[in-house]
Short mmCIF file of C-alpha atoms in Angstrom, two decimals:
data_model
loop_
_atom_site.label_atom_id
_atom_site.label_comp_id
_atom_site.label_asym_id
_atom_site.label_seq_id
_atom_site.Cartn_x
_atom_site.Cartn_y
_atom_site.Cartn_z
CA ALA X 20 0.04 -0.04 -0.04
CA GLU X 21 2.72 2.36 0.80
CA LEU X 22 4.65 1.65 -2.50
CA THR X 23 1.42 2.26 -4.49
CA ALA X 24 0.80 5.54 -2.58
CA GLN X 25 4.26 6.72 -3.41
CA ALA X 26 3.96 5.70 -7.02
CA VAL X 27 0.59 7.64 -7.30
CA LEU X 28 2.43 10.76 -5.69
CA GLN X 29 5.35 10.53 -8.19
CA SER X 30 3.06 10.08 -11.14
CA GLN X 31 1.04 13.23 -10.25
CA LYS X 32 4.30 15.14 -9.50
CA PHE X 33 5.23 14.62 -13.21
CA GLY X 34 1.84 15.66 -14.44
CA ALA X 35 0.08 12.19 -15.06
CA GLU X 36 -3.71 12.23 -14.97
CA ILE X 37 -5.14 9.36 -12.91
CA LYS X 38 -8.54 8.04 -13.74
CA SER X 39 -9.72 5.53 -10.95
CA PRO X 40 -11.64 3.36 -10.64
CA SER X 41 -11.90 2.86 -14.33
CA GLU X 42 -11.83 -0.46 -16.32
CA VAL X 43 -10.41 -0.93 -19.85
CA THR X 44 -12.82 -3.25 -21.87
CA ALA X 45 -11.25 -3.11 -25.33
CA LEU X 46 -8.36 -1.90 -27.42
CA ARG X 47 -8.17 -1.08 -31.15
CA THR X 48 -6.00 0.57 -33.66
CA ALA X 49 -7.18 3.61 -35.73
CA ASP X 50 -4.93 6.52 -36.65
CA ALA X 51 -3.68 5.90 -33.12
CA LEU X 52 -4.06 3.23 -30.40
CA VAL X 53 -7.57 3.64 -28.67
CA VAL X 54 -8.87 2.09 -25.48
CA THR X 55 -12.47 1.83 -24.63
CA LEU X 56 -13.42 2.30 -20.90
CA SER X 57 -16.33 0.68 -19.19
CA ASP X 58 -18.28 3.85 -19.18
CA GLY X 59 -18.24 3.91 -22.98
CA SER X 60 -15.57 6.77 -23.33
CA GLU X 61 -12.50 6.39 -25.30
CA VAL X 62 -8.89 7.40 -24.96
CA SER X 63 -6.50 7.59 -27.76
CA ALA X 64 -2.60 7.62 -27.55
CA ARG X 65 0.46 7.12 -29.56
CA SER X 66 1.68 4.46 -27.06
CA ILE X 67 0.20 2.42 -24.41
CA VAL X 68 1.73 0.45 -21.57
CA ILE X 69 -0.32 -2.69 -20.29
CA ALA X 70 0.49 -3.40 -16.70
CA SER X 71 -2.68 -5.20 -15.75
CA GLY X 72 -0.87 -7.93 -13.89
CA ALA X 73 -2.00 -11.43 -13.04
CA ARG X 74 -3.83 -13.10 -10.23
CA TYR X 75 -2.68 -16.15 -8.40
CA ARG X 76 -4.45 -19.56 -9.08
CA LYS X 77 -6.36 -20.76 -6.17
CA LEU X 78 -8.04 -24.01 -5.02
CA SER X 79 -11.80 -24.04 -4.95
CA LEU X 80 -12.11 -25.16 -1.49
CA ASP X 81 -14.45 -24.24 1.45
CA ARG X 82 -12.77 -21.64 3.73
CA TRP X 83 -9.83 -21.01 1.43
CA ALA X 84 -10.63 -17.23 1.51
CA ASP X 85 -10.84 -17.40 5.38
CA PHE X 86 -7.15 -18.23 5.53
CA GLU X 87 -5.58 -16.06 2.75
CA GLY X 88 -2.87 -14.08 4.39
CA ASN X 89 -3.59 -15.98 7.60
CA GLY X 90 -2.08 -19.33 6.85
CA ILE X 91 -2.43 -19.38 2.94
CA TYR X 92 0.21 -17.64 1.05
CA TYR X 93 1.34 -17.08 -2.62
CA ALA X 94 4.93 -16.33 -1.81
CA ALA X 95 7.67 -17.62 0.34
CA THR X 96 9.70 -14.78 1.62
CA GLU X 97 11.07 -14.02 5.14
CA LEU X 98 7.69 -12.34 5.97
CA GLU X 99 5.66 -15.41 5.17
CA ALA X 100 8.03 -17.63 6.83
CA ARG X 101 7.77 -15.68 10.00
CA ALA X 102 3.98 -15.55 9.79
CA SER X 103 3.70 -19.43 9.53
CA GLY X 104 5.73 -19.96 12.57
CA THR X 105 8.81 -21.76 11.09
CA HIS X 106 11.42 -23.37 13.39
CA GLY X 107 9.84 -26.72 13.71
CA SER X 108 6.39 -25.85 12.47
CA GLN X 109 4.78 -28.11 9.78
CA VAL X 110 4.09 -26.16 6.43
CA THR X 111 2.96 -27.41 3.09
CA VAL X 112 3.99 -26.14 -0.36
CA ILE X 113 1.69 -26.98 -3.27
CA GLY X 114 3.13 -27.24 -6.84
CA GLY X 115 5.54 -29.04 -9.03
CA ALA X 116 7.39 -26.36 -10.94
CA ASN X 117 10.65 -24.57 -10.01
CA SER X 118 8.89 -21.87 -7.87
CA ALA X 119 7.54 -24.61 -5.64
CA GLY X 120 10.82 -26.35 -5.25
CA GLN X 121 12.65 -23.11 -4.40
CA ALA X 122 9.87 -22.30 -1.78
CA ALA X 123 10.20 -25.74 -0.21
CA LEU X 124 13.97 -25.48 0.08
CA PHE X 125 13.82 -21.91 1.51
CA LEU X 126 11.14 -22.85 4.24
CA ALA X 127 13.19 -25.87 5.10
CA SER X 128 16.20 -23.71 5.58
CA ARG X 129 14.28 -21.62 7.94
CA GLY X 130 13.65 -24.61 10.20
CA SER X 131 10.17 -25.66 9.00
CA ARG X 132 9.25 -29.25 8.32
CA VAL X 133 8.00 -29.06 4.76
CA ARG X 134 5.56 -31.28 2.85
CA LEU X 135 5.71 -30.69 -0.88
CA VAL X 136 2.54 -31.69 -2.54
CA VAL X 137 2.63 -32.37 -6.34
CA ARG X 138 -0.24 -33.46 -8.51
CA ALA X 139 2.00 -35.06 -11.08
CA ASP X 140 3.54 -38.56 -10.40
CA ASP X 141 7.03 -37.34 -11.39
CA LEU X 142 8.78 -34.52 -9.82
CA GLY X 143 10.84 -33.91 -12.95
CA ASN X 144 7.81 -33.20 -15.24
CA GLU X 145 7.99 -29.38 -14.57
CA MET X 146 10.93 -28.87 -12.21
CA SER X 147 14.46 -28.53 -13.42
CA SER X 148 16.51 -31.64 -12.71
CA TYR X 149 19.05 -29.85 -10.52
CA LEU X 150 16.32 -28.50 -8.22
CA ALA X 151 14.43 -31.77 -8.17
CA THR X 152 17.51 -33.46 -6.93
CA ARG X 153 18.04 -31.01 -4.25
CA VAL X 154 14.48 -31.46 -3.04
CA LEU X 155 14.73 -35.25 -3.10
CA VAL X 156 17.93 -35.33 -1.05
CA ASP X 157 16.70 -32.91 1.57
CA SER X 158 15.62 -34.85 4.70
CA ARG X 159 13.60 -31.82 5.98
CA ILE X 160 11.32 -32.13 2.88
CA GLU X 161 8.56 -34.80 2.65
CA LEU X 162 7.50 -35.35 -0.96
CA HIS X 163 3.90 -36.35 -1.73
CA LEU X 164 3.37 -37.24 -5.47
CA SER X 165 0.05 -37.83 -7.24
CA THR X 166 -1.57 -35.88 -4.35
CA GLU X 167 -3.86 -32.87 -3.96
CA VAL X 168 -5.02 -30.65 -1.09
CA VAL X 169 -8.74 -31.12 -0.90
CA GLY X 170 -9.55 -29.36 2.24
CA VAL X 171 -8.38 -26.64 4.81
CA ASP X 172 -9.45 -26.05 8.40
CA GLY X 173 -8.75 -24.09 11.50
CA ASP X 174 -10.04 -21.45 13.86
CA ASP X 175 -8.62 -17.92 13.22
CA HIS X 176 -5.66 -19.38 11.67
CA LEU X 177 -5.07 -22.34 9.35
CA GLU X 178 -4.23 -25.43 11.44
CA SER X 179 -4.76 -28.48 9.20
CA ILE X 180 -5.24 -29.51 5.61
CA VAL X 181 -6.64 -32.68 3.96
CA LEU X 182 -4.39 -34.52 1.47
CA ALA X 183 -5.83 -36.93 -1.15
CA ASN X 184 -3.59 -39.40 -2.72
CA MET X 185 -5.13 -40.08 -6.19
CA THR X 186 -3.20 -43.27 -6.86
CA ALA X 187 -3.99 -44.95 -3.61
CA GLY X 188 -7.43 -43.31 -3.12
CA THR X 189 -6.83 -42.25 0.43
CA ARG X 190 -7.17 -39.23 2.35
CA GLU X 191 -5.57 -38.00 5.45
CA THR X 192 -5.78 -34.89 7.69
CA VAL X 193 -2.27 -33.44 8.60
CA PRO X 194 -1.22 -30.41 10.69
CA CYS X 195 -0.28 -27.36 8.69
CA ALA X 196 0.66 -23.84 10.02
CA GLY X 197 1.32 -22.42 6.50
CA LEU X 198 0.05 -23.46 3.06
CA PHE X 199 2.21 -21.86 0.18
CA CYS X 200 0.40 -22.25 -3.10
CA PHE X 201 2.50 -22.14 -6.23
CA ILE X 202 0.20 -23.46 -9.00
CA GLY X 203 0.61 -20.59 -11.37
CA ALA X 204 -1.23 -17.42 -12.19
CA VAL X 205 -3.86 -16.11 -14.69
CA PRO X 206 -3.01 -12.95 -16.56
CA ALA X 207 -5.44 -10.22 -16.82
CA THR X 208 -5.69 -10.28 -20.62
CA SER X 209 -9.22 -11.53 -21.30
CA TRP X 210 -10.19 -8.10 -22.59
CA LEU X 211 -7.39 -8.00 -25.08
CA GLU X 212 -7.74 -8.89 -28.66
CA GLY X 213 -5.53 -8.63 -31.77
CA VAL X 214 -2.23 -9.04 -29.67
CA LEU X 215 -0.06 -12.21 -29.69
CA LEU X 216 -0.27 -14.15 -26.39
CA ASP X 217 1.40 -17.41 -25.10
CA ARG X 218 -0.60 -20.49 -24.41
CA SER X 219 -1.37 -19.27 -20.88
CA GLY X 220 -2.47 -15.83 -22.04
CA PHE X 221 0.59 -13.87 -21.10
CA ILE X 222 1.57 -11.17 -23.60
CA LEU X 223 4.49 -11.90 -25.90
CA THR X 224 6.93 -8.94 -26.39
CA ASP X 225 10.10 -8.05 -28.36
CA THR X 226 12.51 -11.08 -28.67
CA ASP X 227 9.68 -13.56 -27.87
CA LEU X 228 7.60 -12.48 -30.82
CA PRO X 229 7.66 -15.13 -33.58
CA GLU X 230 9.37 -14.23 -36.83
CA GLY X 231 7.11 -13.61 -39.72
CA GLN X 232 3.47 -12.42 -39.02
CA ALA X 233 4.23 -10.54 -35.78
CA ARG X 234 7.08 -8.74 -37.20
CA ASP X 235 5.48 -7.79 -40.54
CA SER X 236 4.08 -4.59 -39.21
CA PHE X 237 7.45 -3.74 -37.74
CA GLY X 238 9.02 -4.22 -41.12
CA LEU X 239 6.68 -1.76 -42.64
CA LEU X 240 7.96 0.68 -40.01
CA GLY X 241 11.58 -0.09 -40.84
CA ARG X 242 12.50 -1.24 -37.30
CA GLN X 243 12.55 -4.12 -34.82
CA PRO X 244 10.19 -4.28 -31.78
CA LEU X 245 11.38 -2.19 -28.90
CA ALA X 246 12.10 -3.60 -25.46
CA PHE X 247 8.66 -4.79 -23.95
CA GLU X 248 6.81 -3.98 -27.28
CA THR X 249 4.01 -6.30 -28.16
CA SER X 250 3.13 -7.54 -31.57
CA MET X 251 1.14 -4.27 -31.98
CA PRO X 252 3.44 -1.30 -32.65
CA GLY X 253 3.30 1.26 -29.86
CA LEU X 254 1.71 -1.19 -27.35
CA PHE X 255 3.90 -2.27 -24.64
CA ALA X 256 3.50 -4.83 -21.76
CA VAL X 257 5.36 -4.80 -18.51
CA GLY X 258 5.28 -6.57 -15.16
CA ASP X 259 3.33 -9.82 -14.31
CA VAL X 260 1.13 -9.75 -17.37
CA ARG X 261 4.19 -10.12 -19.71
CA HIS X 262 5.39 -13.55 -20.93
CA GLY X 263 8.63 -14.55 -19.32
CA SER X 264 8.65 -11.87 -16.67
CA MET X 265 9.82 -12.44 -13.11
CA LYS X 266 6.80 -12.48 -10.95
CA ARG X 267 8.22 -10.04 -8.30
CA ILE X 268 7.45 -6.55 -7.46
CA ALA X 269 10.86 -5.27 -7.97
CA ALA X 270 11.06 -6.74 -11.46
CA ALA X 271 7.57 -5.13 -12.24
CA VAL X 272 8.54 -1.69 -10.89
CA GLY X 273 11.88 -1.85 -13.01
CA GLU X 274 10.16 -2.88 -16.19
CA GLY X 275 7.50 -0.05 -15.72
#
């Protein structure tokens, strides 16, 4: 909240006009780039920066929302580690990609006993072999393959979760002081048309744009796409909404 407030003040200092709350519903090209707002008004510009971000994927479980920020977290930094108790507390990491593996190792290094819950039957499906090896040899991490979290419970704070093993067809309730969810994110691009996206809906930019169709328009301009420029000349994407970005606030601020 403090970072956002400072950004707003700085924007106003440099003369930016802020329209809030205001939702963009469409984008099109005419003589310039034109965005349509939810109230029907339009804004044209020579260049536009999309920084609409992404939202973390969640599990559709009863009481999930009750424990968000109070036992359920979407990052594993020193702040979350302290909030979940660490030093002997039992925590669970959900996910099978590199971010989940890194989180499990970090939490184990802070003294937690970690369960790593992976829906796949092989840790190497999405995680790099080097990281998977580190996870497998770490005695502080208990690996649960072919397993899903199907329930969360507690009073004011998360206290336990229910694990379902899809292969064995069994369920068990285990203590959990912190549940760290790393099952991906959904970019805020459902409103966007005419711009190249990756399979997950994140916006492709500059060197990630495919040769050929995406670069034809730039050939007519006699140049290559600029840093963070999308398949539509003059339209840029930064932060979490961009394909290949580091999903961290410092990276998003730097790109912006």
